[in-house]
Amino acid sequence: MKRLLILLAMVVCANAGAQKFEGLGATPQMGWNSWNTFACNINEQLIRDTADAMVKLGLKDAGYEYVNIDDCWHGTRDKDGVIRPNAERFPSGIKALADYVHSKGLKLGIYSDVGATTCGGHPGSRGHEYQDAITYASWGIDYVKYDWCDSKGLSAVGAYTTMRDAIRSAGRPMMFSMCEWGESKPWEWAVDVGHSWRTTGDIYPCWDCEFNHGSWSQFGVLRILDKQAGLRKFAGPGHWNDMDMLEVGNGMSEDEDRAHFAIWAMMASPLIMGNDLRSMPEATRRILVNKDAIAISQDKLGVQAWKYMDGAKLEYWAKPLAGGDWAVMVLNRGEQAATVSYDWKKHVIGDDLSKREADFKKIVYNWTEIWSGKSGDTSKKLESKLAPHSVLLLRLKVRG
Ligand code: GLA
């Protein structure tokens, strides 16, 4: 009996260490975030209107779920240290906003930071982690983005694990989105800490540029893509490499926007829209709700793409999908139009990570190109013209 009790005590103790909420982020999270377009210029009406737009414009039906408030929602802490929202921008309070967003069938996300101050200079969670997590839970928050400003002297492992434990002990399932910019290689240690981790500094709406601010830089789509080399093995259901929020609709060309969206889908990065949904052109909306591109992102297998062939002008990327399907993306990074003339039968796509193989000599796949709707099969060459800064995005299905 005594032995049994000791054993029982050991089991209880082993489980007492907090874990992140499991079952969240089984596929890369989808939603919207205020930062890329609005920065600090946010208020409760914007969040309400955005939630309305997500429903009205078919984004919710397409799978977008989280409405995320980024930096600058904060007011001050009260005398007990409890964080309050900025009373001018959020006069009804965050709980009322969460109720509204929930009434639309959506979820509400919020932002904080490991340091005493956020990147925008507002109160961060340092020393208030448990208190903040309880406050968020009491408001009905579903998602916490946790930034890395003012982090001097902090261990990333310690700071993010503390917030994970705080969220877990607050008792409300909240997705934990780590925004540590890849500085301490979170992919190596955060699988049980966050549901996703940023792999790079901030995105900028350009194809291939670096916007240097002196002590920090923002990066265009290709720059972020190139920083993902070697990371795919660390991603999977519940723990994703986050390439930052989308810039679709924020000033790039339509081809670039389509390519950007395709790349994020192939890489199983979270799809968090960053544009003004209230005034978005139909062409932008059509990219964001493309159900076949989203199906590649949200595929149950949860395996990130890799570049399997690097041609002189074109890159070929593959992503194994559930049920034996594949996604293949042909990327024209360059400034000139390029000709695709690809003989499937001369190639075998083999993936050590997922132990999947597509041998086109043995098996014929039917393909559909997701943006144009064109189709064909792998018994014939893939012939196409590809504009500069654009992609072909194919879904391959084994011929039945
Ligand atoms: C950092 C993050 C951004 C955004 C801003 C807010 O730069 O990486 O995504 O949250 O802070 O200040």
PDB file of N, CA and C and ligand atoms in Angstrom, residues 33 35-36 40 70-72 111 118-120 145 147-149 179 181 198 200-202 216 244-245, ligand 1:
ATOM      1  N   ASN A  33      -4.176  40.193 -37.499  1.00  0.00           N
ATOM      2  CA  ASN A  33      -3.485  40.932 -36.441  1.00  0.00           C
ATOM      3  C   ASN A  33      -3.386  42.397 -36.849  1.00  0.00           C
ATOM      4  N   TRP A  35      -1.123  44.740 -36.264  1.00  0.00           N
ATOM      5  CA  TRP A  35       0.134  45.476 -36.329  1.00  0.00           C
ATOM      6  C   TRP A  35       0.545  45.941 -37.728  1.00  0.00           C
ATOM      7  N   ASN A  36       0.540  45.040 -38.723  1.00  0.00           N
ATOM      8  CA  ASN A  36       1.158  45.367 -40.009  1.00  0.00           C
ATOM      9  C   ASN A  36       0.540  46.601 -40.658  1.00  0.00           C
ATOM     10  N   CYS A  40       0.227  51.300 -33.809  1.00  0.00           N
ATOM     11  CA  CYS A  40      -0.411  51.699 -32.540  1.00  0.00           C
ATOM     12  C   CYS A  40      -1.768  52.377 -32.737  1.00  0.00           C
ATOM     13  N   ASP A  70      -2.602  43.668 -31.396  1.00  0.00           N
ATOM     14  CA  ASP A  70      -1.148  43.698 -31.162  1.00  0.00           C
ATOM     15  C   ASP A  70      -0.817  44.795 -30.141  1.00  0.00           C
ATOM     16  N   ASP A  71       0.358  45.319 -30.228  1.00  0.00           N
ATOM     17  CA  ASP A  71       0.874  46.272 -29.237  1.00  0.00           C
ATOM     18  C   ASP A  71      -0.031  47.522 -29.132  1.00  0.00           C
ATOM     19  N   CYS A  72       0.073  48.189 -28.006  1.00  0.00           N
ATOM     20  CA  CYS A  72      -0.512  49.528 -27.790  1.00  0.00           C
ATOM     21  C   CYS A  72      -1.979  49.518 -27.359  1.00  0.00           C
ATOM     22  N   TYR A 111      -1.665  40.854 -26.949  1.00  0.00           N
ATOM     23  CA  TYR A 111      -0.211  40.951 -27.094  1.00  0.00           C
ATOM     24  C   TYR A 111       0.427  41.399 -25.790  1.00  0.00           C
ATOM     25  N   THR A 118       6.838  46.857 -23.555  1.00  0.00           N
ATOM     26  CA  THR A 118       6.670  46.243 -24.877  1.00  0.00           C
ATOM     27  C   THR A 118       7.513  47.013 -25.890  1.00  0.00           C
ATOM     28  N   CYS A 119       7.499  46.538 -27.128  1.00  0.00           N
ATOM     29  CA  CYS A 119       8.265  47.236 -28.172  1.00  0.00           C
ATOM     30  C   CYS A 119       7.740  48.651 -28.368  1.00  0.00           C
ATOM     31  N   GLY A 120       6.456  48.858 -28.111  1.00  0.00           N
ATOM     32  CA  GLY A 120       5.859  50.185 -28.261  1.00  0.00           C
ATOM     33  C   GLY A 120       5.942  51.012 -26.977  1.00  0.00           C
ATOM     34  N   LYS A 145       0.162  36.628 -27.991  1.00  0.00           N
ATOM     35  CA  LYS A 145       1.424  36.844 -28.718  1.00  0.00           C
ATOM     36  C   LYS A 145       2.381  37.492 -27.731  1.00  0.00           C
ATOM     37  N   ASP A 147       6.087  39.051 -27.031  1.00  0.00           N
ATOM     38  CA  ASP A 147       7.202  39.673 -27.745  1.00  0.00           C
ATOM     39  C   ASP A 147       8.493  39.661 -26.902  1.00  0.00           C
ATOM     40  N   TRP A 148       9.557  40.178 -27.490  1.00  0.00           N
ATOM     41  CA  TRP A 148      10.907  39.995 -26.932  1.00  0.00           C
ATOM     42  C   TRP A 148      11.654  41.318 -26.719  1.00  0.00           C
ATOM     43  N   CYS A 149      10.913  42.429 -26.707  1.00  0.00           N
ATOM     44  CA  CYS A 149      11.586  43.709 -26.459  1.00  0.00           C
ATOM     45  C   CYS A 149      11.931  43.852 -24.969  1.00  0.00           C
ATOM     46  N   CYS A 179       7.095  35.360 -29.942  1.00  0.00           N
ATOM     47  CA  CYS A 179       7.602  36.335 -30.915  1.00  0.00           C
ATOM     48  C   CYS A 179       8.987  36.762 -30.480  1.00  0.00           C
ATOM     49  N   TRP A 181      11.725  36.307 -32.444  1.00  0.00           N
ATOM     50  CA  TRP A 181      12.479  36.654 -33.661  1.00  0.00           C
ATOM     51  C   TRP A 181      13.581  35.643 -34.016  1.00  0.00           C
ATOM     52  N   ARG A 198       8.234  32.764 -33.819  1.00  0.00           N
ATOM     53  CA  ARG A 198       8.775  33.541 -34.935  1.00  0.00           C
ATOM     54  C   ARG A 198      10.196  33.062 -35.192  1.00  0.00           C
ATOM     55  N   THR A 200      12.194  34.856 -37.462  1.00  0.00           N
ATOM     56  CA  THR A 200      12.967  35.983 -38.002  1.00  0.00           C
ATOM     57  C   THR A 200      12.488  37.290 -37.381  1.00  0.00           C
ATOM     58  N   GLY A 201      13.198  38.351 -37.736  1.00  0.00           N
ATOM     59  CA  GLY A 201      12.727  39.701 -37.433  1.00  0.00           C
ATOM     60  C   GLY A 201      11.457  40.007 -38.218  1.00  0.00           C
ATOM     61  N   ASP A 202      11.015  41.255 -38.131  1.00  0.00           N
ATOM     62  CA  ASP A 202       9.708  41.604 -38.700  1.00  0.00           C
ATOM     63  C   ASP A 202       9.699  41.606 -40.231  1.00  0.00           C
ATOM     64  N   TRP A 216      17.860  47.400 -35.980  1.00  0.00           N
ATOM     65  CA  TRP A 216      17.060  46.236 -36.388  1.00  0.00           C
ATOM     66  C   TRP A 216      16.587  46.419 -37.820  1.00  0.00           C
ATOM     67  N   ASP A 244       6.107  35.170 -39.677  1.00  0.00           N
ATOM     68  CA  ASP A 244       5.516  36.488 -39.388  1.00  0.00           C
ATOM     69  C   ASP A 244       4.196  36.662 -40.151  1.00  0.00           C
ATOM     70  N   MET A 245       3.512  37.738 -39.793  1.00  0.00           N
ATOM     71  CA  MET A 245       2.150  37.960 -40.284  1.00  0.00           C
ATOM     72  C   MET A 245       2.166  38.366 -41.752  1.00  0.00           C
TER      73      MET A 245
HETATM   74  C1  GLA B   1       7.793  43.611 -32.607  1.00  0.00           C
HETATM   75  C2  GLA B   1       7.102  42.386 -33.200  1.00  0.00           C
HETATM   76  C3  GLA B   1       6.012  42.861 -34.168  1.00  0.00           C
HETATM   77  C4  GLA B   1       5.018  43.746 -33.413  1.00  0.00           C
HETATM   78  C5  GLA B   1       5.745  44.903 -32.762  1.00  0.00           C
HETATM   79  C6  GLA B   1       4.838  45.685 -31.821  1.00  0.00           C
HETATM   80  O1  GLA B   1       8.504  44.299 -33.578  1.00  0.00           O
HETATM   81  O2  GLA B   1       8.005  41.545 -33.849  1.00  0.00           O
HETATM   82  O3  GLA B   1       5.355  41.753 -34.745  1.00  0.00           O
HETATM   83  O4  GLA B   1       4.331  42.979 -32.471  1.00  0.00           O
HETATM   84  O5  GLA B   1       6.858  44.466 -31.991  1.00  0.00           O
HETATM   85  O6  GLA B   1       5.485  46.745 -31.192  1.00  0.00           O
END
